[in-house]
PDB file of C-alpha atoms in Angstrom:
ATOM      1  CA  HIS A   1      -7.550  14.042   3.717  1.00  0.00           C
ATOM      2  CA  GLN A   2      -9.578  10.947   4.506  1.00  0.00           C
ATOM      3  CA  SER A   3     -10.422   8.613   1.638  1.00  0.00           C
ATOM      4  CA  PRO A   4     -14.155   8.275   0.895  1.00  0.00           C
ATOM      5  CA  ALA A   5     -15.757   5.003   1.988  1.00  0.00           C
ATOM      6  CA  TRP A   6     -16.801   2.561  -0.743  1.00  0.00           C
ATOM      7  CA  PRO A   7     -20.609   2.283  -0.424  1.00  0.00           C
ATOM      8  CA  PHE A   8     -21.225  -1.094  -2.105  1.00  0.00           C
ATOM      9  CA  ASP A   9     -20.736  -4.712  -1.025  1.00  0.00           C
ATOM     10  CA  TYR A  10     -19.044  -5.611  -4.322  1.00  0.00           C
ATOM     11  CA  THR A  11     -16.672  -4.110  -6.845  1.00  0.00           C
ATOM     12  CA  LEU A  12     -15.138  -5.230 -10.131  1.00  0.00           C
ATOM     13  CA  SER A  13     -11.640  -6.674 -10.204  1.00  0.00           C
ATOM     14  CA  TRP A  14      -9.444  -8.636 -12.619  1.00  0.00           C
ATOM     15  CA  GLN A  15      -8.262 -10.662  -9.632  1.00  0.00           C
ATOM     16  CA  ALA A  16     -10.720 -13.515 -10.219  1.00  0.00           C
ATOM     17  CA  ALA A  17      -9.762 -13.742 -13.903  1.00  0.00           C
ATOM     18  CA  GLN A  18      -6.056 -13.773 -13.030  1.00  0.00           C
ATOM     19  CA  GLN A  19      -6.463 -16.524 -10.441  1.00  0.00           C
ATOM     20  CA  SER A  20      -8.724 -18.836 -12.459  1.00  0.00           C
ATOM     21  CA  PHE A  21      -8.190 -19.817 -16.091  1.00  0.00           C
ATOM     22  CA  ALA A  22     -11.865 -20.786 -16.390  1.00  0.00           C
ATOM     23  CA  VAL A  23     -13.052 -17.373 -15.202  1.00  0.00           C
ATOM     24  CA  GLY A  24     -10.560 -15.581 -17.441  1.00  0.00           C
ATOM     25  CA  ALA A  25     -11.670 -17.616 -20.450  1.00  0.00           C
ATOM     26  CA  ALA A  26     -15.326 -16.927 -19.658  1.00  0.00           C
ATOM     27  CA  VAL A  27     -14.649 -13.181 -19.497  1.00  0.00           C
ATOM     28  CA  VAL A  28     -12.912 -13.341 -22.888  1.00  0.00           C
ATOM     29  CA  VAL A  29     -15.878 -15.232 -24.353  1.00  0.00           C
ATOM     30  CA  ALA A  30     -18.264 -12.630 -22.923  1.00  0.00           C
ATOM     31  CA  GLY A  31     -16.165  -9.866 -24.482  1.00  0.00           C
ATOM     32  CA  ILE A  32     -16.181 -11.576 -27.868  1.00  0.00           C
ATOM     33  CA  GLY A  33     -19.939 -12.044 -27.566  1.00  0.00           C
ATOM     34  CA  ALA A  34     -20.373  -8.347 -26.849  1.00  0.00           C
ATOM     35  CA  CYS A  35     -18.295  -7.433 -29.917  1.00  0.00           C
ATOM     36  CA  VAL A  36     -20.317  -9.736 -32.164  1.00  0.00           C
ATOM     37  CA  ALA A  37     -23.540  -8.361 -30.712  1.00  0.00           C
ATOM     38  CA  ALA A  38     -22.331  -4.811 -31.384  1.00  0.00           C
ATOM     39  CA  VAL A  39     -21.763  -5.697 -35.046  1.00  0.00           C
ATOM     40  CA  VAL A  40     -25.262  -7.188 -35.219  1.00  0.00           C
ATOM     41  CA  THR A  41     -26.751  -4.076 -33.613  1.00  0.00           C
ATOM     42  CA  ILE A  42     -24.992  -1.746 -36.053  1.00  0.00           C
ATOM     43  CA  GLY A  43     -25.996  -3.964 -38.970  1.00  0.00           C
ATOM     44  CA  GLY A  44     -29.613  -3.880 -37.870  1.00  0.00           C
ATOM     45  CA  ALA A  45     -29.547  -0.098 -37.652  1.00  0.00           C
ATOM     46  CA  LEU A  46     -27.934   0.314 -41.081  1.00  0.00           C
ATOM     47  CA  ARG A  47     -30.374  -2.089 -42.738  1.00  0.00           C
ATOM     48  CA  ASN A  48     -33.380  -0.561 -41.016  1.00  0.00           C
ATOM     49  CA  ARG A  49     -34.162  -3.809 -39.225  1.00  0.00           C
ATOM     50  CA  PRO A  50     -35.123  -2.741 -35.701  1.00  0.00           C
ATOM     51  CA  ARG A  51     -35.719  -6.275 -34.429  1.00  0.00           C
ATOM     52  CA  LEU A  52     -32.178  -7.263 -35.330  1.00  0.00           C
ATOM     53  CA  GLY A  53     -30.847  -4.151 -33.634  1.00  0.00           C
ATOM     54  CA  ILE A  54     -32.875  -4.814 -30.482  1.00  0.00           C
ATOM     55  CA  ALA A  55     -31.678  -8.430 -30.402  1.00  0.00           C
ATOM     56  CA  GLY A  56     -28.072  -7.279 -30.724  1.00  0.00           C
ATOM     57  CA  LEU A  57     -28.527  -4.700 -27.982  1.00  0.00           C
ATOM     58  CA  GLY A  58     -29.991  -7.363 -25.722  1.00  0.00           C
ATOM     59  CA  ALA A  59     -27.005  -9.601 -26.404  1.00  0.00           C
ATOM     60  CA  ILE A  60     -24.633  -6.746 -25.526  1.00  0.00           C
ATOM     61  CA  LEU A  61     -26.397  -6.218 -22.206  1.00  0.00           C
ATOM     62  CA  ALA A  62     -26.347  -9.963 -21.491  1.00  0.00           C
ATOM     63  CA  SER A  63     -22.609 -10.177 -22.229  1.00  0.00           C
ATOM     64  CA  ALA A  64     -21.910  -7.146 -20.049  1.00  0.00           C
ATOM     65  CA  ALA A  65     -23.972  -8.628 -17.208  1.00  0.00           C
ATOM     66  CA  ALA A  66     -22.101 -11.937 -17.485  1.00  0.00           C
ATOM     67  CA  ALA A  67     -18.698 -10.231 -17.398  1.00  0.00           C
ATOM     68  CA  THR A  68     -19.783  -8.082 -14.444  1.00  0.00           C
ATOM     69  CA  TRP A  69     -20.923 -11.150 -12.504  1.00  0.00           C
ATOM     70  CA  LEU A  70     -17.668 -12.980 -13.253  1.00  0.00           C
ATOM     71  CA  LEU A  71     -15.484 -10.046 -12.180  1.00  0.00           C
ATOM     72  CA  ALA A  72     -17.469  -9.096  -9.071  1.00  0.00           C
ATOM     73  CA  VAL A  73     -15.573  -9.513  -5.790  1.00  0.00           C
ATOM     74  CA  PRO A  74     -16.508  -8.577  -2.206  1.00  0.00           C
ATOM     75  CA  ALA A  75     -15.713  -4.993  -1.267  1.00  0.00           C
ATOM     76  CA  TYR A  76     -15.453  -3.087   1.994  1.00  0.00           C
ATOM     77  CA  PRO A  77     -15.696   0.561   3.072  1.00  0.00           C
ATOM     78  CA  THR A  78     -11.887   0.795   2.988  1.00  0.00           C
ATOM     79  CA  THR A  79     -11.356  -1.118  -0.280  1.00  0.00           C
ATOM     80  CA  TYR A  80     -10.184   1.984  -2.169  1.00  0.00           C
ATOM     81  CA  ALA A  81      -8.694   3.775   0.834  1.00  0.00           C
ATOM     82  CA  ALA A  82      -5.205   5.180   0.426  1.00  0.00           C
ATOM     83  CA  ALA A  83      -2.798   4.418   3.238  1.00  0.00           C
ATOM     84  CA  PRO A  84      -2.408   7.515   5.445  1.00  0.00           C
ATOM     85  CA  VAL A  85       0.925   6.078   6.591  1.00  0.00           C
ATOM     86  CA  SER A  86       3.716   6.577   4.063  1.00  0.00           C
ATOM     87  CA  TYR A  87       5.429   3.529   2.569  1.00  0.00           C
ATOM     88  CA  THR A  88       8.733   4.035   4.367  1.00  0.00           C
ATOM     89  CA  THR A  89      11.308   1.798   5.989  1.00  0.00           C
ATOM     90  CA  ASP A  90      10.329   3.283   9.371  1.00  0.00           C
ATOM     91  CA  SER A  91       6.720   2.172   8.897  1.00  0.00           C
ATOM     92  CA  ILE A  92       7.845  -1.254   7.673  1.00  0.00           C
ATOM     93  CA  VAL A  93      10.070  -1.745  10.740  1.00  0.00           C
ATOM     94  CA  ARG A  94       7.192  -0.828  13.054  1.00  0.00           C
ATOM     95  CA  GLY A  95       4.942  -3.200  11.134  1.00  0.00           C
ATOM     96  CA  ALA A  96       7.502  -6.010  11.385  1.00  0.00           C
ATOM     97  CA  SER A  97       7.507  -5.695  15.170  1.00  0.00           C
ATOM     98  CA  LEU A  98       3.701  -5.720  15.300  1.00  0.00           C
ATOM     99  CA  TYR A  99       3.620  -8.726  12.970  1.00  0.00           C
ATOM    100  CA  ALA A 100       5.985 -10.708  15.193  1.00  0.00           C
ATOM    101  CA  GLN A 101       3.825  -9.952  18.233  1.00  0.00           C
ATOM    102  CA  ASN A 102       0.374 -10.509  16.749  1.00  0.00           C
ATOM    103  CA  CYS A 103       0.547 -12.525  13.510  1.00  0.00           C
ATOM    104  CA  SER A 104       3.551 -14.843  13.327  1.00  0.00           C
ATOM    105  CA  ALA A 105       2.047 -17.519  15.591  1.00  0.00           C
ATOM    106  CA  CYS A 106      -0.420 -18.416  12.824  1.00  0.00           C
ATOM    107  CA  HIS A 107       1.076 -16.980   9.646  1.00  0.00           C
ATOM    108  CA  GLY A 108       4.691 -17.879  10.432  1.00  0.00           C
ATOM    109  CA  PRO A 109       7.779 -15.670  10.697  1.00  0.00           C
ATOM    110  CA  HIS A 110       7.896 -15.112   6.931  1.00  0.00           C
ATOM    111  CA  GLY A 111       4.141 -14.985   6.281  1.00  0.00           C
ATOM    112  CA  ARG A 112       3.896 -18.381   4.592  1.00  0.00           C
ATOM    113  CA  GLY A 113       1.049 -19.638   6.780  1.00  0.00           C
ATOM    114  CA  ASP A 114       3.295 -22.082   8.646  1.00  0.00           C
ATOM    115  CA  GLY A 115       3.300 -20.675  12.175  1.00  0.00           C
ATOM    116  CA  PRO A 116       3.333 -22.982  15.234  1.00  0.00           C
ATOM    117  CA  ALA A 117      -0.408 -22.466  15.776  1.00  0.00           C
ATOM    118  CA  ALA A 118      -1.342 -23.132  12.140  1.00  0.00           C
ATOM    119  CA  LEU A 119      -1.839 -26.883  12.567  1.00  0.00           C
ATOM    120  CA  THR A 120      -4.357 -26.304  15.366  1.00  0.00           C
ATOM    121  CA  LEU A 121      -6.655 -24.251  13.118  1.00  0.00           C
ATOM    122  CA  PRO A 122      -9.539 -25.692  11.051  1.00  0.00           C
ATOM    123  CA  ILE A 123      -8.320 -23.729   8.009  1.00  0.00           C
ATOM    124  CA  MET A 124      -4.668 -23.173   7.174  1.00  0.00           C
ATOM    125  CA  PRO A 125      -3.663 -19.493   7.342  1.00  0.00           C
ATOM    126  CA  THR A 126      -3.163 -17.609   4.098  1.00  0.00           C
ATOM    127  CA  ASP A 127       0.308 -17.436   2.570  1.00  0.00           C
ATOM    128  CA  LEU A 128       0.683 -13.678   2.968  1.00  0.00           C
ATOM    129  CA  ALA A 129       4.089 -13.580   1.293  1.00  0.00           C
ATOM    130  CA  ALA A 130       2.570 -14.899  -1.919  1.00  0.00           C
ATOM    131  CA  HIS A 131      -0.790 -13.147  -1.951  1.00  0.00           C
ATOM    132  CA  ALA A 132      -0.681  -9.848  -0.033  1.00  0.00           C
ATOM    133  CA  SER A 133       0.626  -7.827  -2.981  1.00  0.00           C
ATOM    134  CA  GLY A 134      -2.337  -8.996  -5.064  1.00  0.00           C
ATOM    135  CA  HIS A 135      -4.784  -7.090  -2.857  1.00  0.00           C
ATOM    136  CA  ARG A 136      -5.431  -3.403  -2.332  1.00  0.00           C
ATOM    137  CA  VAL A 137      -4.008  -1.925   0.852  1.00  0.00           C
ATOM    138  CA  GLY A 138      -7.527  -0.957   1.922  1.00  0.00           C
ATOM    139  CA  GLU A 139      -8.615  -4.595   1.742  1.00  0.00           C
ATOM    140  CA  LEU A 140      -5.669  -5.693   3.875  1.00  0.00           C
ATOM    141  CA  PHE A 141      -6.518  -2.981   6.408  1.00  0.00           C
ATOM    142  CA  TRP A 142     -10.137  -4.132   6.649  1.00  0.00           C
ATOM    143  CA  TRP A 143      -9.236  -7.799   7.124  1.00  0.00           C
ATOM    144  CA  ILE A 144      -6.704  -7.024   9.857  1.00  0.00           C
ATOM    145  CA  ALA A 145      -9.055  -4.628  11.616  1.00  0.00           C
ATOM    146  CA  HIS A 146     -12.270  -6.657  11.368  1.00  0.00           C
ATOM    147  CA  GLY A 147     -11.220 -10.231  10.627  1.00  0.00           C
ATOM    148  CA  ILE A 148     -12.510 -12.531   7.890  1.00  0.00           C
ATOM    149  CA  PRO A 149     -15.886 -14.225   8.519  1.00  0.00           C
ATOM    150  CA  GLY A 150     -15.878 -17.999   8.210  1.00  0.00           C
ATOM    151  CA  THR A 151     -12.164 -18.251   8.975  1.00  0.00           C
ATOM    152  CA  PRO A 152     -10.055 -18.252  12.172  1.00  0.00           C
ATOM    153  CA  MET A 153      -8.727 -14.790  11.225  1.00  0.00           C
ATOM    154  CA  PRO A 154      -9.766 -12.425  14.062  1.00  0.00           C
ATOM    155  CA  GLY A 155     -10.133  -8.669  13.979  1.00  0.00           C
ATOM    156  CA  PHE A 156      -7.465  -6.660  15.791  1.00  0.00           C
ATOM    157  CA  THR A 157      -9.553  -3.574  16.518  1.00  0.00           C
ATOM    158  CA  PRO A 158      -9.350  -2.140  19.167  1.00  0.00           C
ATOM    159  CA  ARG A 159      -6.217  -4.024  20.235  1.00  0.00           C
ATOM    160  CA  LEU A 160      -4.310  -2.183  17.525  1.00  0.00           C
ATOM    161  CA  SER A 161      -4.838   1.428  16.506  1.00  0.00           C
ATOM    162  CA  ASP A 162      -5.555   2.389  12.903  1.00  0.00           C
ATOM    163  CA  ALA A 163      -1.997   3.714  12.561  1.00  0.00           C
ATOM    164  CA  GLU A 164      -0.558   0.423  13.818  1.00  0.00           C
ATOM    165  CA  ILE A 165      -2.728  -1.563  11.406  1.00  0.00           C
ATOM    166  CA  TRP A 166      -1.501   0.590   8.521  1.00  0.00           C
ATOM    167  CA  ASP A 167       2.092  -0.101   9.608  1.00  0.00           C
ATOM    168  CA  LEU A 168       1.237  -3.803   9.491  1.00  0.00           C
ATOM    169  CA  VAL A 169      -0.183  -3.361   5.999  1.00  0.00           C
ATOM    170  CA  GLN A 170       3.014  -1.665   4.829  1.00  0.00           C
ATOM    171  CA  PHE A 171       5.097  -4.500   6.277  1.00  0.00           C
ATOM    172  CA  LEU A 172       2.949  -7.142   4.544  1.00  0.00           C
ATOM    173  CA  ARG A 173       3.246  -5.196   1.311  1.00  0.00           C
ATOM    174  CA  ALA A 174       7.048  -5.068   1.593  1.00  0.00           C
ATOM    175  CA  GLN A 175       7.259  -8.748   2.522  1.00  0.00           C
ATOM    176  CA  SER A 176       5.090  -9.801  -0.404  1.00  0.00           C
ATOM    177  CA  ASP A 177       6.995  -7.555  -2.822  1.00  0.00           C
ATOM    178  CA  ALA A 178      10.261  -9.107  -1.644  1.00  0.00           C
ATOM    179  CA  GLU A 179       8.817 -12.564  -2.319  1.00  0.00           C
ATOM    180  CA  ALA A 180       7.685 -11.493  -5.793  1.00  0.00           C
ATOM    181  CA  ALA A 181      11.108  -9.999  -6.559  1.00  0.00           C
ATOM    182  CA  THR A 182      12.751 -13.406  -6.155  1.00  0.00           C
ATOM    183  CA  ASP A 183      10.726 -14.658  -9.132  1.00  0.00           C
ATOM    184  CA  LEU A 184      11.460 -11.811 -11.530  1.00  0.00           C
ATOM    185  CA  GLY A 185      12.782 -12.768 -14.942  1.00  0.00           C
ATOM    186  CA  ASN A 186      14.780 -10.889 -17.556  1.00  0.00           C
ATOM    187  CA  HIS A 187      11.704 -10.050 -19.643  1.00  0.00           C
ATOM    188  CA  VAL A 188       8.585  -7.938 -19.188  1.00  0.00           C
ATOM    189  CA  GLN A 189       5.780  -9.644 -17.260  1.00  0.00           C
ATOM    190  CA  PRO A 190       2.738  -7.376 -17.798  1.00  0.00           C
ATOM    191  CA  TRP A 191       0.426  -9.507 -15.674  1.00  0.00           C
ATOM    192  CA  ARG A 192       2.481  -8.971 -12.511  1.00  0.00           C
ATOM    193  CA  PHE A 193       1.763  -6.260  -9.987  1.00  0.00           C
ATOM    194  CA  ALA A 194       4.308  -3.454  -9.885  1.00  0.00           C
ATOM    195  CA  ILE A 195       6.987  -3.715  -7.208  1.00  0.00           C
ATOM    196  CA  VAL A 196       7.651  -0.364  -5.543  1.00  0.00           C
ATOM    197  CA  ALA A 197      10.653   0.321  -3.326  1.00  0.00           C
ATOM    198  CA  PRO A 198       9.872   1.993   0.018  1.00  0.00           C
ATOM    199  CA  ASP A 199      11.192   5.424   0.920  1.00  0.00           C
ATOM    200  CA  PHE A 200      13.956   5.558   3.514  1.00  0.00           C
ATOM    201  CA  THR A 201      15.680   8.146   5.663  1.00  0.00           C
ATOM    202  CA  PHE A 202      19.258   8.429   6.826  1.00  0.00           C
ATOM    203  CA  GLU A 203      21.287  10.722   9.034  1.00  0.00           C
ATOM    204  CA  LEU A 204      24.745  12.110   8.458  1.00  0.00           C
ATOM    205  CA  ALA A 205      26.917  12.201  11.565  1.00  0.00           C
TER     206      ALA A 205
END
């Protein structure tokens, strides 16, 4: 079935906190402030001091609003869409061919933003190998289909069908996961996105 469209222009994501130490620290401070305010609110209620309780409640709301603002990121109708194309080697191969034809001139053969046309652009293309796995597949679909305002990234609809764009997304996902796998250590890294192996098919002669 078709995934429902996200109706809002923004959503909440830990992405900003993961990419910026300052934002992450600010979110932690807001969380601590909310906890302290909760203690004040409970203390006001237990001591029958309504003004103290109201002040604490106001501080909780202010901390929550601050954290929400810090974690808000742009969203699109397809942000939470699930890929209708399975994550298979067949899809990845199709996506690789489409990437070579439509994307490598700017983003480079390995997605590092070093294609032959990159130096002619006012903004260097994104390093897809490093960053694609940090985004939802629905976000990648939207950017490929509709482009990114304020950047040289064009939209590929209707040049590419939805199915072809999803194949491209699966290829970018595999390419970025392969890049991430080269940096894996011998210990648990809870902040990293999970790396999932694609499904594959084979025939017996």
